[in-house]
Coordinates of C-alpha atoms in Angstrom, one line a residue:
X228 CA -23.1 18.7 -11.9
X229 CA -20.9 19.0 -15.6
X230 CA -19.4 15.4 -15.1
X231 CA -22.7 13.8 -15.2
X232 CA -23.6 16.1 -18.5
X233 CA -20.3 15.0 -19.7
X234 CA -21.0 11.5 -19.3
X235 CA -24.6 11.4 -20.4
X236 CA -23.6 13.6 -23.4
X237 CA -21.1 11.4 -24.8
X238 CA -23.5 8.2 -24.0
X239 CA -26.3 9.8 -25.9
X240 CA -24.2 10.8 -28.7
X241 CA -22.2 8.0 -29.4
X242 CA -23.3 8.2 -33.4
X243 CA -22.6 12.1 -33.5
X244 CA -19.0 11.3 -32.1
X245 CA -17.9 8.6 -33.8
X246 CA -19.1 10.1 -37.2
X247 CA -17.0 13.1 -36.7
X248 CA -14.2 11.1 -35.9
X249 CA -14.5 8.6 -38.9
X250 CA -15.2 11.8 -41.3
X251 CA -11.7 13.1 -40.2
X252 CA -10.2 9.4 -40.5
X253 CA -11.5 9.2 -44.2
X254 CA -10.3 12.5 -45.3
X255 CA -7.0 12.2 -43.8
X256 CA -6.5 8.2 -45.4
X257 CA -7.3 9.9 -48.9
X258 CA -4.6 12.3 -48.3
X259 CA -2.3 10.0 -47.1
X260 CA -3.1 7.2 -50.1
X261 CA -2.8 10.4 -52.9
X262 CA 0.6 11.0 -51.2
X263 CA 1.6 7.8 -50.8
X264 CA 1.6 7.0 -54.6
X265 CA 4.5 9.3 -54.7
X266 CA 7.0 7.3 -52.9
X267 CA 9.5 6.1 -55.5
X268 CA 12.7 6.1 -53.7
X269 CA 14.1 6.1 -50.0
X270 CA 14.2 10.2 -50.0
X271 CA 10.4 10.7 -51.0
X272 CA 9.3 7.7 -47.9
X273 CA 12.1 9.5 -45.4
X274 CA 11.6 13.0 -46.5
X275 CA 8.4 13.7 -48.8
X276 CA 11.5 14.3 -51.8
X277 CA 12.4 17.9 -49.7
X278 CA 9.2 19.4 -51.5
X279 CA 7.8 21.1 -48.5
X280 CA 8.1 25.0 -48.6
X281 CA 9.0 26.9 -45.2
X282 CA 5.6 27.7 -44.5
X283 CA 4.2 24.2 -45.1
X284 CA 7.0 22.6 -43.4
X285 CA 6.5 25.3 -40.4
X286 CA 3.1 23.8 -39.9
X287 CA 4.4 20.6 -40.6
X288 CA 6.3 21.2 -37.4
X289 CA 3.8 22.9 -35.1
X290 CA 1.4 19.8 -36.1
X291 CA 4.6 17.4 -35.1
X292 CA 5.0 19.9 -32.2
X293 CA 1.5 20.6 -30.2
X294 CA 0.9 17.1 -29.2
X295 CA -1.6 15.7 -27.2
X296 CA 0.2 17.1 -24.2
X297 CA 0.0 20.4 -25.4
X298 CA -3.3 20.7 -26.4
X299 CA -4.8 17.9 -23.5
X300 CA -2.2 17.6 -21.0
X301 CA -1.0 21.5 -20.8
X302 CA -4.7 22.6 -20.5
X303 CA -5.4 20.1 -17.6
X304 CA -2.2 21.0 -15.9
X305 CA -3.1 24.8 -15.9
X306 CA -6.8 24.1 -14.8
X307 CA -5.3 22.1 -12.1
X308 CA -2.3 23.5 -10.9
X309 CA -2.5 27.4 -12.4
X310 CA 0.2 29.4 -12.6
X311 CA 2.7 26.2 -12.6
X312 CA 0.7 24.6 -15.3
X313 CA 1.5 27.3 -17.7
X314 CA 5.0 26.9 -16.9
X315 CA 4.7 23.9 -19.5
X316 CA 3.8 26.4 -22.3
X317 CA 6.4 28.4 -21.5
X318 CA 9.5 26.0 -21.6
X319 CA 7.7 24.4 -24.8
X320 CA 7.7 27.6 -26.5
X321 CA 11.3 28.8 -25.5
X322 CA 12.4 25.8 -26.5
X323 CA 12.4 27.2 -30.0
X324 CA 15.0 29.6 -29.6
X325 CA 17.2 27.2 -28.6
X326 CA 16.6 25.2 -31.9
X327 CA 16.3 27.9 -34.3
X328 CA 19.8 29.4 -33.3
X329 CA 21.7 26.4 -32.7
X330 CA 20.6 23.6 -34.6
X331 CA 18.1 24.0 -37.2
X332 CA 19.8 25.5 -40.1
X333 CA 23.2 23.6 -39.4
X334 CA 21.6 20.1 -39.1
X335 CA 19.8 20.9 -42.4
X336 CA 23.3 21.8 -44.1
X337 CA 25.0 18.6 -42.7
X338 CA 22.3 15.7 -42.8
X339 CA 20.4 13.3 -45.2
X340 CA 17.8 11.5 -43.4
X341 CA 18.5 11.5 -39.4
X342 CA 20.3 12.8 -36.7
X343 CA 23.0 10.0 -36.8
X344 CA 24.0 11.3 -40.7
X345 CA 25.0 14.7 -38.5
X346 CA 26.6 13.1 -35.5
X347 CA 28.6 10.6 -37.6
X348 CA 29.9 13.0 -40.3
X349 CA 33.5 13.4 -39.1
X350 CA 33.4 10.4 -36.5
X351 CA 33.4 6.2 -36.9
X352 CA 30.2 5.3 -38.4
X353 CA 29.4 1.9 -36.5
X354 CA 29.1 2.9 -33.1
X355 CA 28.2 6.2 -33.4
X356 CA 24.9 5.4 -35.5
X357 CA 23.9 2.4 -33.5
X358 CA 24.2 4.8 -30.1
X359 CA 22.0 7.5 -31.8
X360 CA 19.6 5.3 -33.2
X361 CA 19.1 3.5 -29.9
X362 CA 18.8 7.2 -28.2
X363 CA 16.5 8.0 -30.9
X364 CA 14.4 5.1 -30.3
X365 CA 14.1 5.5 -26.8
X366 CA 12.9 9.1 -26.9
X367 CA 10.4 8.3 -29.4
X368 CA 9.1 5.3 -27.4
X369 CA 8.5 7.7 -24.2
X370 CA 6.7 10.2 -26.7
X371 CA 4.5 7.5 -28.2
X372 CA 3.2 6.7 -24.3
X373 CA 2.4 9.7 -24.0
X374 CA 0.4 10.3 -27.2
X375 CA -1.2 6.6 -26.6
X376 CA -2.4 7.7 -22.9
X377 CA -4.2 11.0 -24.3
X378 CA -5.6 8.7 -26.8
X379 CA -7.4 6.3 -24.2
X380 CA -8.5 8.9 -22.0
X381 CA -10.1 11.1 -24.8
X382 CA -12.0 8.5 -26.4
X383 CA -13.0 7.3 -22.9
X384 CA -14.7 10.6 -22.2
X385 CA -16.0 10.7 -26.2
X386 CA -18.1 7.7 -25.6
X387 CA -18.4 6.9 -22.1
X388 CA -15.7 4.0 -21.6
X389 CA -15.0 4.1 -18.6
X390 CA -13.1 0.7 -17.5
X391 CA -9.7 -0.3 -18.3
X392 CA -10.2 -3.1 -21.2
X393 CA -12.3 0.0 -23.1
X394 CA -9.4 2.3 -23.2
X395 CA -7.1 -0.3 -24.1
X396 CA -9.4 -1.4 -27.3
X397 CA -9.0 2.2 -28.0
X398 CA -5.3 2.4 -27.8
X399 CA -5.0 -0.7 -30.3
X400 CA -7.3 1.1 -32.7
X401 CA -5.2 4.5 -32.5
X402 CA -2.0 2.1 -32.9
X403 CA -3.3 0.3 -36.1
X404 CA -4.4 3.8 -37.8
X405 CA -1.2 4.8 -37.3
X406 CA 0.7 2.0 -38.6
X407 CA -1.4 1.8 -41.4
X408 CA -0.8 5.9 -42.0
X409 CA 2.8 5.6 -42.3
X410 CA 3.2 2.5 -44.1
X411 CA 1.0 3.8 -46.9
X412 CA 1.9 7.7 -46.7
X413 CA 5.4 7.5 -45.6
X414 CA 7.0 11.2 -44.8
X415 CA 4.8 12.7 -47.5
X416 CA 1.3 11.7 -46.4
X417 CA 2.3 12.2 -42.6
X418 CA 3.4 15.8 -43.2
X419 CA 0.2 16.4 -45.0
X420 CA -1.6 14.7 -42.0
X421 CA 0.1 17.1 -39.8
X422 CA -0.4 20.2 -41.6
X423 CA -4.3 19.7 -41.7
X424 CA -4.5 18.8 -37.7
X425 CA -2.1 22.3 -37.1
X426 CA -4.8 24.0 -39.3
X427 CA -7.6 22.4 -37.4
X428 CA -6.3 22.7 -33.9
X429 CA -5.2 26.2 -34.0
X430 CA -8.4 27.5 -35.1
X431 CA -10.6 25.1 -32.6
X432 CA -8.3 26.5 -30.0
X433 CA -9.0 29.9 -31.3
X434 CA -12.3 29.4 -31.3
X435 CA -12.9 28.3 -28.3
X436 CA -10.3 30.9 -26.7
X437 CA -12.6 33.5 -28.0
X438 CA -15.8 32.0 -27.0
X439 CA -14.6 31.3 -23.2
X440 CA -13.2 35.3 -23.5
X441 CA -16.5 36.5 -24.8
X442 CA -18.1 34.4 -21.5
X443 CA -16.1 36.9 -19.8
X444 CA -17.0 40.3 -21.4
X445 CA -13.1 39.9 -23.6
X446 CA -11.5 41.0 -20.0
X447 CA -9.1 38.3 -19.1
X448 CA -8.6 39.7 -15.5
X449 CA -12.7 38.7 -15.2
X450 CA -11.8 35.1 -16.4
X451 CA -9.3 35.0 -13.7
X452 CA -11.4 36.0 -11.1
X453 CA -14.1 33.2 -11.9
X454 CA -11.1 30.6 -12.0
X455 CA -10.4 31.9 -8.5
X456 CA -14.1 32.1 -7.6
X457 CA -14.6 28.0 -8.8
X458 CA -10.9 27.1 -7.2
X459 CA -10.9 24.1 -4.7
X460 CA -7.1 25.2 -3.6
X461 CA -6.4 26.6 -0.3
X462 CA -6.4 29.6 -0.6
X463 CA -8.1 30.1 -3.8
X464 CA -6.0 32.7 -5.2
X465 CA -3.0 30.3 -5.3
X466 CA -3.9 29.0 -9.1
X467 CA -2.9 32.7 -9.7
X468 CA 0.7 32.5 -8.2
X469 CA 3.9 30.5 -8.7
X470 CA 4.1 27.1 -6.3
X471 CA 1.2 25.4 -6.3
X472 CA 2.2 22.3 -8.1
X473 CA 6.0 22.7 -7.2
X474 CA 6.5 24.9 -4.4
X475 CA 7.1 22.0 -2.3
X476 CA 10.2 21.5 -4.5
X477 CA 11.2 24.0 -6.6
X478 CA 14.6 22.3 -7.5
X479 CA 11.7 19.8 -9.2
X480 CA 10.6 22.9 -11.4
X481 CA 14.1 23.9 -12.4
X482 CA 14.7 20.3 -13.6
X483 CA 11.6 20.3 -15.7
X484 CA 12.3 23.7 -17.2
X485 CA 16.0 22.6 -18.2
X486 CA 14.7 19.5 -19.8
X487 CA 12.1 21.6 -21.7
X488 CA 14.1 24.1 -22.8
X489 CA 17.0 22.4 -23.9
X490 CA 14.7 19.0 -25.0
X491 CA 13.1 20.4 -28.2
X492 CA 16.7 20.8 -29.8
X493 CA 17.4 16.8 -29.2
X494 CA 14.3 15.6 -30.5
X495 CA 14.5 13.1 -33.2
X496 CA 11.4 13.7 -35.1
X497 CA 11.6 17.2 -34.7
X498 CA 15.2 17.3 -36.2
X499 CA 14.0 14.8 -38.8
X500 CA 11.3 17.7 -40.0
X501 CA 14.5 20.0 -41.2
X502 CA 15.2 17.5 -44.0
X503 CA 11.8 17.8 -45.9
X504 CA 12.5 21.2 -47.1
X505 CA 14.9 21.7 -50.3
X506 CA 17.4 24.5 -48.3
X507 CA 18.7 25.9 -45.6
X508 CA 17.0 28.8 -45.9
X509 CA 13.8 27.1 -46.2
X510 CA 14.8 25.3 -43.2
X511 CA 15.4 28.6 -41.2
X512 CA 11.7 29.8 -42.6
X513 CA 9.8 26.8 -41.3
X514 CA 11.4 27.0 -38.0
X515 CA 10.2 31.1 -37.8
X516 CA 6.4 29.8 -38.8
X517 CA 6.6 27.3 -36.3
X518 CA 7.5 29.5 -33.5
X519 CA 4.5 32.1 -34.5
X520 CA 1.9 29.2 -34.5
X521 CA 3.1 27.8 -31.4
X522 CA 3.3 30.8 -29.5
X523 CA 0.0 31.7 -30.3
X524 CA -1.2 28.4 -29.6
X525 CA 0.2 28.4 -26.2
X526 CA -1.5 31.8 -25.2
X527 CA -4.6 30.0 -26.1
X528 CA -4.0 27.4 -23.6
X529 CA -3.5 30.2 -21.1
X530 CA -7.4 31.4 -21.5
X531 CA -8.4 28.0 -22.2
X532 CA -6.9 26.4 -18.9
X533 CA -8.3 28.9 -16.4
X534 CA -11.5 28.7 -18.5
X535 CA -11.8 25.2 -17.7
X536 CA -11.0 25.8 -14.1
X537 CA -13.8 28.5 -13.9
X538 CA -16.6 27.0 -16.3
X539 CA -16.1 23.0 -15.4
X540 CA -14.1 23.2 -12.0
X541 CA -10.7 21.1 -10.9
X542 CA -12.4 18.8 -9.0
X543 CA -15.1 18.0 -11.8
X544 CA -12.0 17.6 -14.2
X545 CA -9.9 15.6 -12.0
X546 CA -13.1 12.9 -11.2
X547 CA -13.6 12.7 -14.9
X548 CA -12.5 9.7 -16.7
X549 CA -9.3 10.5 -18.8
X550 CA -8.4 12.8 -15.3
X551 CA -6.5 16.0 -15.8
X552 CA -6.3 15.3 -19.9
X553 CA -9.9 15.5 -20.0
X554 CA -9.8 19.3 -19.2
X555 CA -10.3 20.2 -23.1
X556 CA -12.8 18.5 -23.9
X557 CA -14.9 19.4 -21.0
X558 CA -14.6 22.8 -21.6
X559 CA -15.9 22.3 -25.0
X560 CA -18.9 20.3 -23.7
X561 CA -19.6 23.4 -21.2
X562 CA -19.2 25.6 -24.1
X563 CA -21.0 23.9 -27.3
X564 CA -22.7 21.1 -26.0
X565 CA -22.1 17.6 -27.6
X566 CA -21.6 19.0 -31.4
X567 CA -18.8 21.0 -29.9
X568 CA -17.5 17.9 -27.9
X569 CA -17.5 15.7 -31.1
X570 CA -15.6 18.2 -33.3
X571 CA -12.9 19.2 -30.3
X572 CA -12.4 15.5 -29.5
X573 CA -11.7 14.7 -33.4
X574 CA -9.1 17.5 -33.3
X575 CA -7.6 16.2 -30.3
X576 CA -7.7 12.9 -31.5
X577 CA -6.3 13.9 -35.0
X578 CA -3.6 15.5 -33.1
X579 CA -2.4 12.2 -31.7
X580 CA -2.5 10.5 -34.6
X581 CA -0.6 13.3 -36.6
X582 CA 2.0 12.9 -33.7
X583 CA 2.2 9.1 -33.3
X584 CA 2.7 9.2 -37.4
X585 CA 5.7 11.1 -37.2
X586 CA 7.4 10.0 -34.0
X587 CA 6.9 6.1 -35.7
X588 CA 8.2 7.1 -39.1
X589 CA 11.1 8.5 -37.1
X590 CA 12.2 5.7 -35.2
X591 CA 11.6 3.4 -38.2
X592 CA 14.0 5.3 -40.3
X593 CA 16.4 5.7 -38.0
X594 CA 16.8 1.8 -37.4
X595 CA 16.2 1.0 -41.4
X596 CA 19.2 4.1 -42.1
X597 CA 21.3 4.2 -39.1
X598 CA 21.7 0.5 -38.3
X599 CA 20.4 -1.7 -41.0
X600 CA 22.0 0.2 -44.4
X601 CA 24.3 2.1 -42.6
X602 CA 26.2 -0.6 -39.8
X603 CA 24.9 -4.1 -40.8
X604 CA 25.1 -3.4 -44.8
X605 CA 27.9 -1.2 -44.5
X606 CA 26.4 1.3 -47.0
X607 CA 26.2 -1.0 -49.7
X608 CA 22.4 -2.0 -49.1
X609 CA 19.8 -1.6 -51.6
X610 CA 17.7 1.0 -50.9
X611 CA 14.5 -0.5 -51.6
X612 CA 15.2 -3.0 -49.3
X613 CA 16.2 -0.3 -46.8
X614 CA 12.9 1.1 -46.8
X615 CA 10.8 -2.2 -46.4
X616 CA 12.7 -2.7 -43.6
X617 CA 12.0 0.7 -42.5
X618 CA 7.9 -0.7 -43.0
X619 CA 8.5 -3.4 -40.9
X620 CA 10.1 -1.8 -37.9
X621 CA 6.9 0.3 -38.3
X622 CA 4.7 -2.4 -37.4
X623 CA 7.3 -3.6 -34.5
X624 CA 7.1 0.2 -33.3
X625 CA 3.8 0.1 -33.4
X626 CA 3.3 -3.2 -31.5
X627 CA 5.5 -1.7 -28.8
X628 CA 3.5 1.3 -28.3
X629 CA 0.7 -0.2 -28.3
X630 CA 1.8 -2.4 -25.3
X631 CA 3.1 0.8 -23.3
X632 CA 0.1 2.7 -23.8
X633 CA -1.9 0.4 -22.4
X634 CA 0.3 0.4 -19.0
X635 CA 0.8 4.2 -18.5
X636 CA -3.5 4.9 -18.5
X637 CA -4.2 8.1 -16.8
X638 CA -0.6 9.4 -16.2
X639 CA -0.7 13.5 -17.1
X640 CA 0.5 13.1 -20.7
X641 CA 2.0 16.6 -20.4
X642 CA 4.4 15.4 -17.8
X643 CA 5.3 12.2 -19.7
X644 CA 6.2 14.3 -22.6
X645 CA 8.6 16.3 -20.3
X646 CA 10.6 12.9 -19.6
X647 CA 11.0 12.7 -23.1
X648 CA 12.4 16.0 -23.5
X649 CA 14.8 15.0 -20.4
X650 CA 15.9 12.0 -22.0
X651 CA 16.4 14.2 -25.3
X652 CA 18.1 16.7 -23.9
X653 CA 20.9 14.0 -21.8
X654 CA 21.3 11.5 -24.5
X655 CA 21.3 13.8 -28.0
X656 CA 21.5 17.6 -27.7
X657 CA 25.3 17.5 -26.0
X658 CA 26.6 15.2 -29.0
X659 CA 24.8 17.3 -31.4
X660 CA 26.4 20.5 -30.1
X661 CA 29.8 19.1 -29.3
X662 CA 29.3 17.5 -33.1
X663 CA 28.7 20.9 -34.4
X664 CA 30.8 23.5 -32.6
X665 CA 34.0 21.4 -31.3
X666 CA 36.3 20.1 -33.3
X667 CA 38.1 18.1 -30.7
X668 CA 34.8 16.0 -30.2
X669 CA 35.6 12.2 -30.8
X670 CA 33.6 9.0 -31.0
X671 CA 34.5 8.0 -27.8
X672 CA 33.0 11.0 -26.1
X673 CA 30.1 10.6 -28.7
X674 CA 29.4 7.1 -27.5
X675 CA 30.0 8.1 -23.6
X676 CA 27.9 11.2 -23.9
X677 CA 24.6 9.2 -25.9
X678 CA 24.8 6.0 -23.7
X679 CA 26.0 7.8 -20.7
X680 CA 23.1 10.9 -21.0
X681 CA 20.6 8.0 -21.9
X682 CA 21.4 5.7 -19.0
X683 CA 21.4 8.6 -16.2
X684 CA 18.0 10.0 -17.3
X685 CA 16.4 6.5 -17.4
X686 CA 17.9 5.2 -14.0
X687 CA 17.2 8.2 -12.5
X688 CA 13.4 8.1 -13.6
X689 CA 12.9 4.6 -12.9
X690 CA 13.8 5.5 -9.3
X691 CA 12.5 8.4 -9.0
X692 CA 8.6 9.1 -7.8
X693 CA 7.4 9.0 -11.2
X694 CA 7.4 4.7 -10.9
X695 CA 6.8 4.7 -7.3
X696 CA 6.0 6.1 -3.9
X697 CA 3.0 8.1 -4.4
X698 CA -0.5 8.1 -5.5
X699 CA 0.0 9.5 -8.7
X700 CA 2.8 7.1 -9.2
X701 CA 2.9 4.3 -11.9
X702 CA 3.2 1.8 -9.4
X703 CA 0.9 3.7 -6.9
X704 CA 1.8 4.5 -3.2
X705 CA 2.0 0.6 -2.3
X706 CA 5.3 0.2 -4.0
X707 CA 8.2 2.5 -3.0
X708 CA 12.1 1.6 -4.4
X709 CA 12.2 5.6 -5.2
X710 CA 15.6 7.1 -4.1
X711 CA 15.6 10.2 -6.3
X712 CA 13.5 12.8 -5.2
X713 CA 12.9 15.0 -8.2
X714 CA 10.4 14.1 -10.7
X715 CA 12.2 15.3 -13.8
X716 CA 15.8 14.1 -13.8
X717 CA 17.2 17.0 -16.2
X718 CA 18.9 18.7 -13.9
X719 CA 21.6 15.8 -13.2
X720 CA 21.4 14.0 -16.5
X721 CA 21.9 16.5 -19.0
X722 CA 25.2 17.7 -16.9
X723 CA 26.3 14.0 -16.8
X724 CA 25.8 13.8 -20.9
X725 CA 27.6 16.9 -21.8
X726 CA 30.2 15.9 -19.2
X727 CA 30.9 12.6 -20.6
X728 CA 31.2 13.9 -23.7
X729 CA 34.0 16.1 -22.9
X730 CA 35.8 13.1 -20.9
X731 CA 35.7 10.9 -23.6
X732 CA 36.8 13.2 -26.0
X733 CA 39.9 14.5 -23.8
X734 CA 40.8 11.0 -22.6
X735 CA 40.6 9.8 -26.2
X736 CA 43.9 8.1 -27.9
X737 CA 42.6 8.4 -31.4
X738 CA 41.8 11.8 -32.5
X739 CA 39.5 12.0 -35.6
X740 CA 40.3 13.6 -38.9
X741 CA 41.0 17.2 -38.8
X742 CA 39.9 17.4 -42.6
X743 CA 36.6 15.7 -41.9
X744 CA 36.2 18.4 -38.9
X745 CA 36.9 21.3 -41.2
X746 CA 34.4 20.1 -44.0
X747 CA 31.6 20.0 -41.8
X748 CA 32.3 23.0 -40.2
X749 CA 32.4 24.9 -43.3
X750 CA 29.1 23.0 -44.4
X751 CA 27.0 23.4 -42.0
X752 CA 27.8 27.2 -41.1
X753 CA 27.8 28.0 -45.2
X754 CA 25.6 25.1 -46.8
X755 CA 28.6 25.1 -49.1
X756 CA 28.6 21.5 -50.2
X757 CA 25.6 20.5 -48.4
X758 CA 23.6 19.0 -51.8
X759 CA 26.2 16.0 -50.9
X760 CA 24.2 14.9 -48.3
X761 CA 21.2 14.3 -50.1
X762 CA 22.7 12.6 -53.0
X763 CA 21.3 9.1 -53.5

């Protein structure tokens, strides 16, 4: 019944839905254009001139991190899988403690624009920068796939588009807007879009949370009872206890949890946000603000997920256009009708645009700064030509993201993001931690760790149930070349990354400069001399 209502509402109110969406696009484009006027240097384009305060950057980090997976994917996962779905929220949030305690301040003190600035500080520049750029592009591509999948499913629900061609057109439009935002605004414009989007997303989620609780007399236990009453699980209470999704394979859950908790500290687009503040102190403040904002939001997803299960129904959500990712929009429709559906969908769409813009500028910066400027031009290139290369890279990445997004329609985006976290934790995190804390780390160790961790994660993903062998696989149940039993490779690929970093370092015949190691240690821990990292 509610699915029919949803489709009818979205078909009979396309003008309302498109108007709300276009209003947001118009406002954010104005912000991006105004911010883009001040992009006079590479630092302005890449890091917004390091002009953002801790609270501003905290909102921007929240905007970057609270992606379509956090809003659409997790709400849907809780609505369908109950307790097991909420484990995504817990993993994503706890991961920030790792980022805060181990990398945020140290990365800000040591780097200039990208993750590779830190990794290559005391190692051989060429091979380390190429490897870091390769892993950055791989993680960014996985993350972009998740956002594009969310965009297609969301707008298909919003406009009543059910065919593959229509959803593909939507993905093309999102990709085009993403390219426009980044080309015009750079990091400064992207950051302001993320701040606006984070504010709207948190306010929208808070409003819906209060509404759902009000329907249940502000009694969370009553909400859970309603969700159980509407549950299609056998038994119905299964949504309240562990095991509905991962009970058949607990090792898969452990692997997912490891990837989520360790992945954030290796996400390039999150690490790059630490360079948009003027000092290490502001970097710490921004992470603390982000933790509070993100933590509050994930508490909202718990209410919204069980609210969707109670008011919409898991079977209805699964059958809707966009599948599990439709839970939050369908809940907004059940609560406030087409007007709230249009508003919440516009916020979700804003979420996707802001996140893909942040990921895209990170990937473009990595290629232009790490490969073009540092490897091809040996650090002697013109900053203006570097920015031009970054802009061209944005277009290429946008086209690849559009093509990939069309191919992953219907996948759970929280799940796709979890794969990006696994790749980040396998390929980036071991090298980051070794670089910051182990003076015996060598160039060989860095290269082995990054390429080995990336290869292990990618191979295991390709030969896992994600790609083939089950009805929810990318190739469906009819094709089966899966031999790795887990859906997330983290439990195997992350230790491989750490092991190869150690093995490459202890077997290396060429030891690194101890003076550079000492300088990096002092700079990362105290901030002394850190301003050298931001000279032009």
